[in-house]
XYZ file of C-alpha atoms in Angstrom:
137
model
C -35.416 -7.577 9.617
C -32.223 -6.396 11.730
C -29.444 -6.925 9.049
C -26.009 -6.808 10.079
C -22.845 -6.356 8.078
C -20.321 -8.642 10.312
C -16.968 -11.398 10.374
C -17.393 -14.716 10.507
C -14.481 -16.582 11.379
C -13.198 -19.729 9.242
C -9.825 -21.232 9.033
C -8.056 -23.497 11.982
C -6.851 -23.128 15.462
C -4.675 -19.894 16.001
C -4.941 -18.828 11.889
C -8.041 -16.956 11.787
C -9.590 -15.952 8.457
C -12.988 -13.745 8.523
C -15.467 -13.516 6.054
C -17.273 -10.064 5.300
C -20.948 -11.509 5.265
C -24.314 -9.734 5.611
C -26.477 -11.934 7.820
C -29.773 -11.429 10.193
C -28.963 -9.969 13.484
C -30.262 -13.054 15.184
C -28.615 -15.569 13.559
C -25.340 -17.447 15.297
C -22.216 -15.980 14.090
C -21.174 -18.831 11.569
C -24.979 -19.670 10.489
C -27.296 -18.967 7.921
C -25.540 -16.074 5.959
C -27.897 -13.774 3.464
C -24.496 -12.501 1.435
C -21.229 -13.039 1.486
C -19.204 -9.236 0.373
C -15.544 -9.633 1.213
C -12.956 -11.364 3.466
C -10.091 -10.359 6.091
C -6.587 -12.515 6.951
C -5.302 -10.532 9.479
C -2.079 -13.390 9.560
C -0.594 -12.092 6.732
C 1.699 -9.366 6.812
C 0.304 -7.126 5.529
C -3.340 -8.594 6.149
C -5.397 -8.877 3.386
C -8.606 -7.110 3.360
C -10.981 -7.650 0.240
C -14.174 -5.764 -0.156
C -16.955 -5.665 -2.756
C -17.507 -1.932 -2.860
C -20.396 -2.164 -4.830
C -22.358 -4.758 -3.018
C -20.929 -3.053 0.832
C -22.319 0.464 -0.476
C -25.779 -0.885 -1.202
C -26.467 -3.132 1.635
C -25.351 0.305 3.921
C -28.025 2.327 2.027
C -30.431 -0.380 2.811
C -30.118 0.437 6.570
C -27.734 -2.891 7.237
C -25.650 -2.042 10.325
C -21.830 -2.899 10.946
C -20.621 -4.187 13.643
C -17.548 -2.820 15.365
C -14.859 -4.779 13.826
C -16.723 -4.932 9.930
C -16.822 -0.856 10.634
C -13.415 -0.595 10.995
C -12.932 -2.365 8.088
C -15.154 -0.521 6.061
C -13.659 2.829 6.630
C -9.994 1.240 5.741
C -11.258 -0.266 2.361
C -13.189 3.188 2.183
C -16.597 1.672 1.769
C -17.972 3.865 5.142
C -18.969 7.375 4.668
C -17.244 9.523 7.130
C -19.760 12.323 9.336
C -19.869 14.374 5.992
C -21.011 11.664 3.334
C -18.055 11.061 2.227
C -16.248 8.284 1.106
C -12.692 8.551 1.956
C -9.796 5.556 1.863
C -7.771 5.622 4.901
C -5.285 2.948 4.034
C -1.847 4.601 3.143
C 0.315 2.882 0.393
C 3.298 1.251 1.557
C 6.581 2.986 0.394
C 9.905 1.594 -0.080
C 11.995 2.474 2.626
C 15.196 3.755 1.203
C 18.788 1.763 2.472
C 20.783 3.977 5.108
C 23.571 5.022 4.008
C 26.360 6.900 6.291
C 28.093 10.240 5.480
C 31.686 9.540 4.623
C 32.553 12.960 6.423
C 31.484 12.558 9.496
C 32.957 10.148 11.806
C 31.449 6.763 12.579
C 29.550 6.396 16.013
C 30.493 2.474 16.549
C 33.855 1.537 18.037
C 36.311 -0.511 16.484
C 36.524 -4.314 17.193
C 38.927 -4.866 19.658
C 41.573 -7.786 18.976
C 42.072 -10.865 21.992
C 45.718 -9.940 23.436
C 47.558 -12.902 23.372
C 48.117 -14.671 26.065
C 51.127 -13.686 28.506
C 54.628 -15.853 28.470
C 55.467 -15.554 31.828
C 53.306 -18.591 33.042
C 55.522 -21.484 31.775
C 58.194 -19.772 33.201
C 56.796 -19.868 36.541
C 56.136 -23.540 36.109
C 60.048 -24.098 35.605
C 60.733 -22.577 38.899
C 58.527 -25.210 40.935
C 59.679 -27.902 39.036
C 63.253 -28.049 40.800
C 61.589 -27.195 44.100
C 59.832 -30.359 43.973
C 62.514 -32.585 43.020
C 64.935 -31.486 46.303
C 63.252 -32.770 48.854
């Protein structure tokens, strides 16, 4: 029996959730499974990858072949051995970003805000000049 480690889609439209399962390669994607060994939620930030390492290593040792997507997830979690047979976790922990503090000695690159100019006072004087001309005819 050819056994595969693959993703089984669950969830609703536009909200995918996956189970990482061990199944016979001849069954449907969402068909009967032998064992569920983890889950993957790509829509969260950061995405959630939970894999039972002992069970994944067991199934790989007895000859289960991971699909491309499952192999990527197993490699990220450190459950898939590399060419040398070493298990290496490739997920890097998130480092808290330090807030930006501008140097007080250097000048700011940002331009200062420009205030709007007051309206010109010549406009009312022009209206007064036109008014007497209209009365003359």
